[in-house]
């Protein structure tokens, strides 16, 4: 049974209450460079000096590996050495911090921790609207479509890969209106 604070989040298996230090050794981080949430987890793992393998999943890997493991096609996803999966950058980073307290990323004082949590909430929930605007309403849209194509369909020529990635880009672009970007 997942922890009550994790209800409704994409954990395929119950999250153990304590993980030993080796649990993240050899983990695999599934996500694209264009994903800011993947960048957050990658930064945390790197800062903590935890060995991991960066996997740039193709569309097929997302559907055949990530979706069955976490319930949907989404990034980032982490597969631990024991075969369990984690999804949701905030939960992954919290678990890494809890299980690897050396090189802390949270300040020691309660007031500073509150301020850090508010900054993280702002970055996770409000800055994506700004990112959506700059990615899709400025000159970055062409780059994003080509990057999606490059990652999703790595074996295809870039023109074909970009065209195949266009429906995903269109859905993301539509989020601008939904989120008021």
mmCIF file of N, CA, C and O in Angstrom, residues 56-141:
data_model
loop_
_atom_site.group_PDB
_atom_site.id
_atom_site.type_symbol
_atom_site.label_atom_id
_atom_site.label_comp_id
_atom_site.label_asym_id
_atom_site.label_seq_id
_atom_site.Cartn_x
_atom_site.Cartn_y
_atom_site.Cartn_z
ATOM 1 N N UNK A 56 17.631 7.947 -22.742
ATOM 2 C CA UNK A 56 16.780 8.788 -23.573
ATOM 3 C C UNK A 56 15.820 7.828 -24.276
ATOM 4 O O UNK A 56 16.177 7.224 -25.284
ATOM 5 N N UNK A 57 14.619 7.664 -23.720
ATOM 6 C CA UNK A 57 13.735 6.629 -24.251
ATOM 7 C C UNK A 57 13.093 7.020 -25.581
ATOM 8 O O UNK A 57 12.661 8.157 -25.771
ATOM 9 N N UNK A 58 13.033 6.067 -26.475
ATOM 10 C CA UNK A 58 12.310 6.263 -27.726
ATOM 11 C C UNK A 58 10.817 6.158 -27.414
ATOM 12 O O UNK A 58 10.421 5.772 -26.308
ATOM 13 N N UNK A 59 9.996 6.479 -28.396
ATOM 14 C CA UNK A 59 8.543 6.349 -28.226
ATOM 15 C C UNK A 59 8.192 4.900 -27.888
ATOM 16 O O UNK A 59 7.327 4.647 -27.039
ATOM 17 N N UNK A 60 8.878 3.948 -28.525
ATOM 18 C CA UNK A 60 8.604 2.539 -28.259
ATOM 19 C C UNK A 60 8.984 2.165 -26.826
ATOM 20 O O UNK A 60 8.229 1.475 -26.141
ATOM 21 N N UNK A 61 10.138 2.639 -26.350
ATOM 22 C CA UNK A 61 10.540 2.355 -24.969
ATOM 23 C C UNK A 61 9.561 2.964 -23.975
ATOM 24 O O UNK A 61 9.269 2.360 -22.947
ATOM 25 N N UNK A 62 9.077 4.169 -24.275
ATOM 26 C CA UNK A 62 8.099 4.794 -23.381
ATOM 27 C C UNK A 62 6.834 3.951 -23.277
ATOM 28 O O UNK A 62 6.290 3.756 -22.197
ATOM 29 N N UNK A 63 6.373 3.430 -24.397
ATOM 30 C CA UNK A 63 5.138 2.629 -24.414
ATOM 31 C C UNK A 63 5.339 1.221 -23.854
ATOM 32 O O UNK A 63 4.467 0.701 -23.169
ATOM 33 N N UNK A 64 6.475 0.600 -24.162
ATOM 34 C CA UNK A 64 6.672 -0.797 -23.782
ATOM 35 C C UNK A 64 7.365 -0.991 -22.442
ATOM 36 O O UNK A 64 7.273 -2.057 -21.848
ATOM 37 N N UNK A 65 8.074 0.021 -21.961
ATOM 38 C CA UNK A 65 8.811 -0.113 -20.701
ATOM 39 C C UNK A 65 8.237 0.786 -19.609
ATOM 40 O O UNK A 65 7.877 0.312 -18.538
ATOM 41 N N UNK A 66 8.145 2.081 -19.896
ATOM 42 C CA UNK A 66 7.721 3.030 -18.862
ATOM 43 C C UNK A 66 6.221 2.904 -18.564
ATOM 44 O O UNK A 66 5.828 2.808 -17.393
ATOM 45 N N UNK A 67 5.387 2.883 -19.582
ATOM 46 C CA UNK A 67 3.936 2.839 -19.353
ATOM 47 C C UNK A 67 3.502 1.629 -18.528
ATOM 48 O O UNK A 67 2.749 1.792 -17.566
ATOM 49 N N UNK A 68 3.943 0.403 -18.848
ATOM 50 C CA UNK A 68 3.534 -0.723 -17.998
ATOM 51 C C UNK A 68 4.043 -0.610 -16.564
ATOM 52 O O UNK A 68 3.406 -1.084 -15.636
ATOM 53 N N UNK A 69 5.177 0.049 -16.385
ATOM 54 C CA UNK A 69 5.774 0.152 -15.054
ATOM 55 C C UNK A 69 5.100 1.195 -14.180
ATOM 56 O O UNK A 69 4.917 0.977 -12.984
ATOM 57 N N UNK A 70 4.754 2.358 -14.751
ATOM 58 C CA UNK A 70 4.210 3.441 -13.932
ATOM 59 C C UNK A 70 2.774 3.809 -14.285
ATOM 60 O O UNK A 70 2.188 4.679 -13.652
ATOM 61 N N UNK A 71 2.230 3.195 -15.322
ATOM 62 C CA UNK A 71 0.828 3.409 -15.637
ATOM 63 C C UNK A 71 0.530 4.387 -16.753
ATOM 64 O O UNK A 71 -0.599 4.505 -17.188
ATOM 65 N N UNK A 72 1.535 5.107 -17.218
ATOM 66 C CA UNK A 72 1.328 6.048 -18.315
ATOM 67 C C UNK A 72 2.664 6.427 -18.944
ATOM 68 O O UNK A 72 3.717 6.193 -18.365
ATOM 69 N N UNK A 73 2.588 7.008 -20.112
ATOM 70 C CA UNK A 73 3.783 7.494 -20.792
ATOM 71 C C UNK A 73 4.105 8.854 -20.200
ATOM 72 O O UNK A 73 3.346 9.812 -20.402
ATOM 73 N N UNK A 74 5.194 8.916 -19.450
ATOM 74 C CA UNK A 74 5.543 10.157 -18.754
ATOM 75 C C UNK A 74 7.031 10.150 -18.419
ATOM 76 O O UNK A 74 7.639 9.092 -18.309
ATOM 77 N N UNK A 75 7.572 11.331 -18.269
ATOM 78 C CA UNK A 75 8.970 11.495 -17.861
ATOM 79 C C UNK A 75 9.036 12.503 -16.729
ATOM 80 O O UNK A 75 8.238 13.433 -16.723
ATOM 81 N N UNK A 76 9.973 12.338 -15.832
ATOM 82 C CA UNK A 76 10.941 11.263 -15.729
ATOM 83 C C UNK A 76 10.353 10.048 -15.027
ATOM 84 O O UNK A 76 9.363 10.141 -14.302
ATOM 85 N N UNK A 77 11.006 8.934 -15.247
ATOM 86 C CA UNK A 77 10.736 7.707 -14.509
ATOM 87 C C UNK A 77 12.094 7.124 -14.152
ATOM 88 O O UNK A 77 13.039 7.241 -14.922
ATOM 89 N N UNK A 78 12.185 6.530 -12.973
ATOM 90 C CA UNK A 78 13.439 5.936 -12.511
ATOM 91 C C UNK A 78 13.176 4.469 -12.200
ATOM 92 O O UNK A 78 12.218 4.138 -11.502
ATOM 93 N N UNK A 79 14.053 3.625 -12.738
ATOM 94 C CA UNK A 79 14.005 2.207 -12.397
ATOM 95 C C UNK A 79 15.189 1.924 -11.492
ATOM 96 O O UNK A 79 16.343 2.117 -11.870
ATOM 97 N N UNK A 80 14.882 1.489 -10.266
ATOM 98 C CA UNK A 80 15.920 1.195 -9.292
ATOM 99 C C UNK A 80 16.536 -0.171 -9.568
ATOM 100 O O UNK A 80 15.977 -0.977 -10.309
ATOM 101 N N UNK A 81 17.662 -0.422 -8.945
ATOM 102 C CA UNK A 81 18.371 -1.679 -9.132
ATOM 103 C C UNK A 81 17.554 -2.900 -8.746
ATOM 104 O O UNK A 81 17.757 -3.983 -9.291
ATOM 105 N N UNK A 82 16.612 -2.733 -7.814
ATOM 106 C CA UNK A 82 15.791 -3.870 -7.396
ATOM 107 C C UNK A 82 14.600 -4.103 -8.321
ATOM 108 O O UNK A 82 13.773 -4.979 -8.076
ATOM 109 N N UNK A 83 14.491 -3.298 -9.390
ATOM 110 C CA UNK A 83 13.407 -3.465 -10.349
ATOM 111 C C UNK A 83 12.182 -2.614 -10.074
ATOM 112 O O UNK A 83 11.268 -2.567 -10.896
ATOM 113 N N UNK A 84 12.126 -1.941 -8.937
ATOM 114 C CA UNK A 84 10.977 -1.073 -8.649
ATOM 115 C C UNK A 84 11.139 0.246 -9.404
ATOM 116 O O UNK A 84 12.233 0.621 -9.817
ATOM 117 N N UNK A 85 10.031 0.923 -9.589
ATOM 118 C CA UNK A 85 9.995 2.167 -10.366
ATOM 119 C C UNK A 85 9.541 3.320 -9.500
ATOM 120 O O UNK A 85 8.754 3.147 -8.570
ATOM 121 N N UNK A 86 9.994 4.503 -9.871
ATOM 122 C CA UNK A 86 9.544 5.750 -9.262
ATOM 123 C C UNK A 86 9.174 6.702 -10.382
ATOM 124 O O UNK A 86 9.805 6.710 -11.441
ATOM 125 N N UNK A 87 8.161 7.519 -10.131
ATOM 126 C CA UNK A 87 7.751 8.541 -11.085
ATOM 127 C C UNK A 87 7.276 9.733 -10.298
ATOM 128 O O UNK A 87 6.671 9.571 -9.253
ATOM 129 N N UNK A 88 7.532 10.913 -10.757
ATOM 130 C CA UNK A 88 7.216 12.200 -10.157
ATOM 131 C C UNK A 88 8.492 12.776 -9.569
ATOM 132 O O UNK A 88 9.024 12.257 -8.590
ATOM 133 N N UNK A 89 8.963 13.833 -10.196
ATOM 134 C CA UNK A 89 10.267 14.389 -9.832
ATOM 135 C C UNK A 89 10.347 14.807 -8.369
ATOM 136 O O UNK A 89 11.368 14.575 -7.711
ATOM 137 N N UNK A 90 9.293 15.401 -7.832
ATOM 138 C CA UNK A 90 9.336 15.849 -6.435
ATOM 139 C C UNK A 90 9.457 14.660 -5.491
ATOM 140 O O UNK A 90 10.254 14.692 -4.537
ATOM 141 N N UNK A 91 8.701 13.598 -5.737
ATOM 142 C CA UNK A 91 8.771 12.423 -4.873
ATOM 143 C C UNK A 91 10.116 11.715 -4.996
ATOM 144 O O UNK A 91 10.681 11.256 -3.998
ATOM 145 N N UNK A 92 10.647 11.641 -6.210
ATOM 146 C CA UNK A 92 11.958 11.022 -6.410
ATOM 147 C C UNK A 92 13.013 11.806 -5.641
ATOM 148 O O UNK A 92 13.818 11.232 -4.898
ATOM 149 N N UNK A 93 13.011 13.123 -5.800
ATOM 150 C CA UNK A 93 14.018 13.949 -5.123
ATOM 151 C C UNK A 93 13.878 13.873 -3.610
ATOM 152 O O UNK A 93 14.886 13.819 -2.891
ATOM 153 N N UNK A 94 12.648 13.850 -3.099
ATOM 154 C CA UNK A 94 12.452 13.708 -1.650
ATOM 155 C C UNK A 94 13.005 12.380 -1.153
ATOM 156 O O UNK A 94 13.647 12.314 -0.101
ATOM 157 N N UNK A 95 12.767 11.309 -1.914
ATOM 158 C CA UNK A 95 13.256 9.996 -1.509
ATOM 159 C C UNK A 95 14.787 9.933 -1.567
ATOM 160 O O UNK A 95 15.421 9.390 -0.659
ATOM 161 N N UNK A 96 15.360 10.498 -2.593
ATOM 162 C CA UNK A 96 16.824 10.536 -2.690
ATOM 163 C C UNK A 96 17.398 11.300 -1.502
ATOM 164 O O UNK A 96 18.358 10.854 -0.861
ATOM 165 N N UNK A 97 16.817 12.432 -1.176
ATOM 166 C CA UNK A 97 17.299 13.240 -0.049
ATOM 167 C C UNK A 97 17.185 12.471 1.267
ATOM 168 O O UNK A 97 18.109 12.488 2.089
ATOM 169 N N UNK A 98 16.071 11.790 1.462
ATOM 170 C CA UNK A 98 15.855 11.011 2.684
ATOM 171 C C UNK A 98 16.865 9.870 2.813
ATOM 172 O O UNK A 98 17.387 9.614 3.898
ATOM 173 N N UNK A 99 17.117 9.169 1.713
ATOM 174 C CA UNK A 99 17.951 7.975 1.760
ATOM 175 C C UNK A 99 19.435 8.248 1.550
ATOM 176 O O UNK A 99 20.250 7.353 1.748
ATOM 177 N N UNK A 100 19.759 9.446 1.146
ATOM 178 C CA UNK A 100 21.153 9.822 0.915
ATOM 179 C C UNK A 100 21.382 11.212 1.528
ATOM 180 O O UNK A 100 21.504 12.196 0.809
ATOM 181 N N UNK A 101 21.428 11.287 2.859
ATOM 182 C CA UNK A 101 21.478 12.593 3.521
ATOM 183 C C UNK A 101 22.814 13.334 3.387
ATOM 184 O O UNK A 101 22.855 14.531 3.665
ATOM 185 N N UNK A 102 23.877 12.624 2.965
ATOM 186 C CA UNK A 102 25.135 13.344 2.754
ATOM 187 C C UNK A 102 24.944 14.296 1.573
ATOM 188 O O UNK A 102 24.156 14.038 0.685
ATOM 189 N N UNK A 103 25.634 15.400 1.585
ATOM 190 C CA UNK A 103 25.466 16.464 0.589
ATOM 191 C C UNK A 103 23.996 16.917 0.550
ATOM 192 O O UNK A 103 23.320 16.796 -0.468
ATOM 193 N N UNK A 104 23.494 17.427 1.654
ATOM 194 C CA UNK A 104 22.075 17.793 1.729
ATOM 195 C C UNK A 104 21.682 18.881 0.723
ATOM 196 O O UNK A 104 22.481 19.761 0.392
ATOM 197 N N UNK A 105 20.457 18.791 0.257
ATOM 198 C CA UNK A 105 19.908 19.813 -0.633
ATOM 199 C C UNK A 105 18.873 20.671 0.081
ATOM 200 O O UNK A 105 18.399 21.647 -0.481
ATOM 201 N N UNK A 106 18.518 20.308 1.276
ATOM 202 C CA UNK A 106 17.559 21.069 2.066
ATOM 203 C C UNK A 106 18.311 21.820 3.155
ATOM 204 O O UNK A 106 19.186 21.260 3.799
ATOM 205 N N UNK A 107 17.960 23.084 3.386
ATOM 206 C CA UNK A 107 18.627 23.843 4.454
ATOM 207 C C UNK A 107 18.256 23.280 5.827
ATOM 208 O O UNK A 107 17.211 22.644 5.979
ATOM 209 N N UNK A 108 19.102 23.523 6.832
ATOM 210 C CA UNK A 108 18.875 22.914 8.147
ATOM 211 C C UNK A 108 17.741 23.540 8.961
ATOM 212 O O UNK A 108 17.073 22.849 9.716
ATOM 213 N N UNK A 109 17.501 24.821 8.834
ATOM 214 C CA UNK A 109 16.499 25.477 9.670
ATOM 215 C C UNK A 109 15.085 25.318 9.137
ATOM 216 O O UNK A 109 14.863 25.213 7.928
ATOM 217 N N UNK A 110 14.128 25.316 10.055
ATOM 218 C CA UNK A 110 12.722 25.131 9.676
ATOM 219 C C UNK A 110 12.229 26.248 8.751
ATOM 220 O O UNK A 110 11.524 25.988 7.764
ATOM 221 N N UNK A 111 12.586 27.481 9.047
ATOM 222 C CA UNK A 111 12.148 28.612 8.218
ATOM 223 C C UNK A 111 12.755 28.519 6.820
ATOM 224 O O UNK A 111 12.070 28.728 5.821
ATOM 225 N N UNK A 112 14.033 28.159 6.765
ATOM 226 C CA UNK A 112 14.691 28.021 5.468
ATOM 227 C C UNK A 112 14.115 26.850 4.682
ATOM 228 O O UNK A 112 13.972 26.923 3.467
ATOM 229 N N UNK A 113 13.778 25.750 5.374
ATOM 230 C CA UNK A 113 13.155 24.602 4.690
ATOM 231 C C UNK A 113 11.799 24.992 4.122
ATOM 232 O O UNK A 113 11.441 24.592 3.012
ATOM 233 N N UNK A 114 11.037 25.783 4.863
ATOM 234 C CA UNK A 114 9.747 26.256 4.364
ATOM 235 C C UNK A 114 9.951 27.118 3.124
ATOM 236 O O UNK A 114 9.263 26.938 2.112
ATOM 237 N N UNK A 115 10.892 28.031 3.188
ATOM 238 C CA UNK A 115 11.167 28.890 2.025
ATOM 239 C C UNK A 115 11.613 28.052 0.828
ATOM 240 O O UNK A 115 11.161 28.281 -0.303
ATOM 241 N N UNK A 116 12.470 27.059 1.058
ATOM 242 C CA UNK A 116 12.924 26.187 -0.029
ATOM 243 C C UNK A 116 11.761 25.395 -0.614
ATOM 244 O O UNK A 116 11.662 25.228 -1.834
ATOM 245 N N UNK A 117 10.869 24.927 0.246
ATOM 246 C CA UNK A 117 9.698 24.180 -0.233
ATOM 247 C C UNK A 117 8.779 25.067 -1.064
ATOM 248 O O UNK A 117 8.226 24.628 -2.070
ATOM 249 N N UNK A 118 8.618 26.318 -0.654
ATOM 250 C CA UNK A 118 7.787 27.243 -1.423
ATOM 251 C C UNK A 118 8.413 27.553 -2.779
ATOM 252 O O UNK A 118 7.709 27.629 -3.800
ATOM 253 N N UNK A 119 9.735 27.711 -2.805
ATOM 254 C CA UNK A 119 10.429 27.931 -4.078
ATOM 255 C C UNK A 119 10.283 26.712 -4.990
ATOM 256 O O UNK A 119 10.056 26.849 -6.196
ATOM 257 N N UNK A 120 10.400 25.514 -4.414
ATOM 258 C CA UNK A 120 10.237 24.293 -5.213
ATOM 259 C C UNK A 120 8.808 24.188 -5.748
ATOM 260 O O UNK A 120 8.594 23.849 -6.912
ATOM 261 N N UNK A 121 7.830 24.489 -4.919
ATOM 262 C CA UNK A 121 6.435 24.471 -5.360
ATOM 263 C C UNK A 121 6.224 25.464 -6.495
ATOM 264 O O UNK A 121 5.587 25.148 -7.511
ATOM 265 N N UNK A 122 6.774 26.643 -6.353
ATOM 266 C CA UNK A 122 6.670 27.656 -7.405
ATOM 267 C C UNK A 122 7.303 27.143 -8.700
ATOM 268 O O UNK A 122 6.710 27.244 -9.776
ATOM 269 N N UNK A 123 8.498 26.572 -8.585
ATOM 270 C CA UNK A 123 9.200 26.079 -9.777
ATOM 271 C C UNK A 123 8.462 24.921 -10.424
ATOM 272 O O UNK A 123 8.389 24.827 -11.657
ATOM 273 N N UNK A 124 7.902 24.022 -9.627
ATOM 274 C CA UNK A 124 7.218 22.846 -10.173
ATOM 275 C C UNK A 124 5.830 23.148 -10.713
ATOM 276 O O UNK A 124 5.380 22.500 -11.664
ATOM 277 N N UNK A 125 5.134 24.093 -10.115
ATOM 278 C CA UNK A 125 3.730 24.308 -10.488
ATOM 279 C C UNK A 125 3.465 25.572 -11.297
ATOM 280 O O UNK A 125 2.505 25.613 -12.053
ATOM 281 N N UNK A 126 4.279 26.613 -11.139
ATOM 282 C CA UNK A 126 4.009 27.870 -11.831
ATOM 283 C C UNK A 126 4.969 28.158 -12.977
ATOM 284 O O UNK A 126 4.563 28.681 -14.011
ATOM 285 N N UNK A 127 6.237 27.829 -12.822
ATOM 286 C CA UNK A 127 7.192 28.088 -13.903
ATOM 287 C C UNK A 127 6.923 27.278 -15.166
ATOM 288 O O UNK A 127 7.271 27.742 -16.258
ATOM 289 N N UNK A 128 6.292 26.099 -15.078
ATOM 290 C CA UNK A 128 5.963 25.407 -16.329
ATOM 291 C C UNK A 128 5.096 26.235 -17.278
ATOM 292 O O UNK A 128 5.204 26.097 -18.496
ATOM 293 N N UNK A 129 4.276 27.119 -16.734
ATOM 294 C CA UNK A 129 3.476 27.990 -17.608
ATOM 295 C C UNK A 129 4.379 28.929 -18.401
ATOM 296 O O UNK A 129 4.171 29.158 -19.591
ATOM 297 N N UNK A 130 5.396 29.449 -17.733
ATOM 298 C CA UNK A 130 6.358 30.318 -18.411
ATOM 299 C C UNK A 130 7.128 29.507 -19.452
ATOM 300 O O UNK A 130 7.326 29.948 -20.587
ATOM 301 N N UNK A 131 7.538 28.296 -19.066
ATOM 302 C CA UNK A 131 8.269 27.428 -19.992
ATOM 303 C C UNK A 131 7.415 27.090 -21.212
ATOM 304 O O UNK A 131 7.908 27.096 -22.347
ATOM 305 N N UNK A 132 6.133 26.797 -20.989
ATOM 306 C CA UNK A 132 5.230 26.519 -22.118
ATOM 307 C C UNK A 132 5.184 27.712 -23.063
ATOM 308 O O UNK A 132 5.254 27.553 -24.285
ATOM 309 N N UNK A 133 5.053 28.898 -22.502
ATOM 310 C CA UNK A 133 4.989 30.094 -23.340
ATOM 311 C C UNK A 133 6.254 30.228 -24.186
ATOM 312 O O UNK A 133 6.185 30.397 -25.399
ATOM 313 N N UNK A 134 7.409 30.159 -23.539
ATOM 314 C CA UNK A 134 8.651 30.376 -24.282
ATOM 315 C C UNK A 134 8.976 29.239 -25.237
ATOM 316 O O UNK A 134 9.619 29.447 -26.250
ATOM 317 N N UNK A 135 8.525 28.028 -24.922
ATOM 318 C CA UNK A 135 8.780 26.915 -25.834
ATOM 319 C C UNK A 135 7.881 26.981 -27.060
ATOM 320 O O UNK A 135 8.327 26.723 -28.171
ATOM 321 N N UNK A 136 6.598 27.327 -26.880
ATOM 322 C CA UNK A 136 5.639 27.197 -27.986
ATOM 323 C C UNK A 136 5.213 28.512 -28.613
ATOM 324 O O UNK A 136 4.721 28.510 -29.739
ATOM 325 N N UNK A 137 5.360 29.630 -27.937
ATOM 326 C CA UNK A 137 4.901 30.907 -28.487
ATOM 327 C C UNK A 137 6.045 31.793 -28.973
ATOM 328 O O UNK A 137 5.820 32.939 -29.335
ATOM 329 N N UNK A 138 7.248 31.290 -28.934
ATOM 330 C CA UNK A 138 8.397 32.054 -29.427
ATOM 331 C C UNK A 138 9.115 31.198 -30.459
ATOM 332 O O UNK A 138 8.589 30.209 -30.926
ATOM 333 N N UNK A 139 10.312 31.518 -30.803
ATOM 334 C CA UNK A 139 11.049 30.798 -31.830
ATOM 335 C C UNK A 139 11.537 29.413 -31.446
ATOM 336 O O UNK A 139 12.237 28.772 -32.229
ATOM 337 N N UNK A 140 11.200 28.918 -30.249
ATOM 338 C CA UNK A 140 11.690 27.619 -29.797
ATOM 339 C C UNK A 140 10.841 26.437 -30.247
ATOM 340 O O UNK A 140 11.246 25.291 -30.070
ATOM 341 N N UNK A 141 9.678 26.680 -30.806
ATOM 342 C CA UNK A 141 8.771 25.585 -31.163
ATOM 343 C C UNK A 141 9.403 24.638 -32.183
ATOM 344 O O UNK A 141 9.287 23.412 -32.047
#
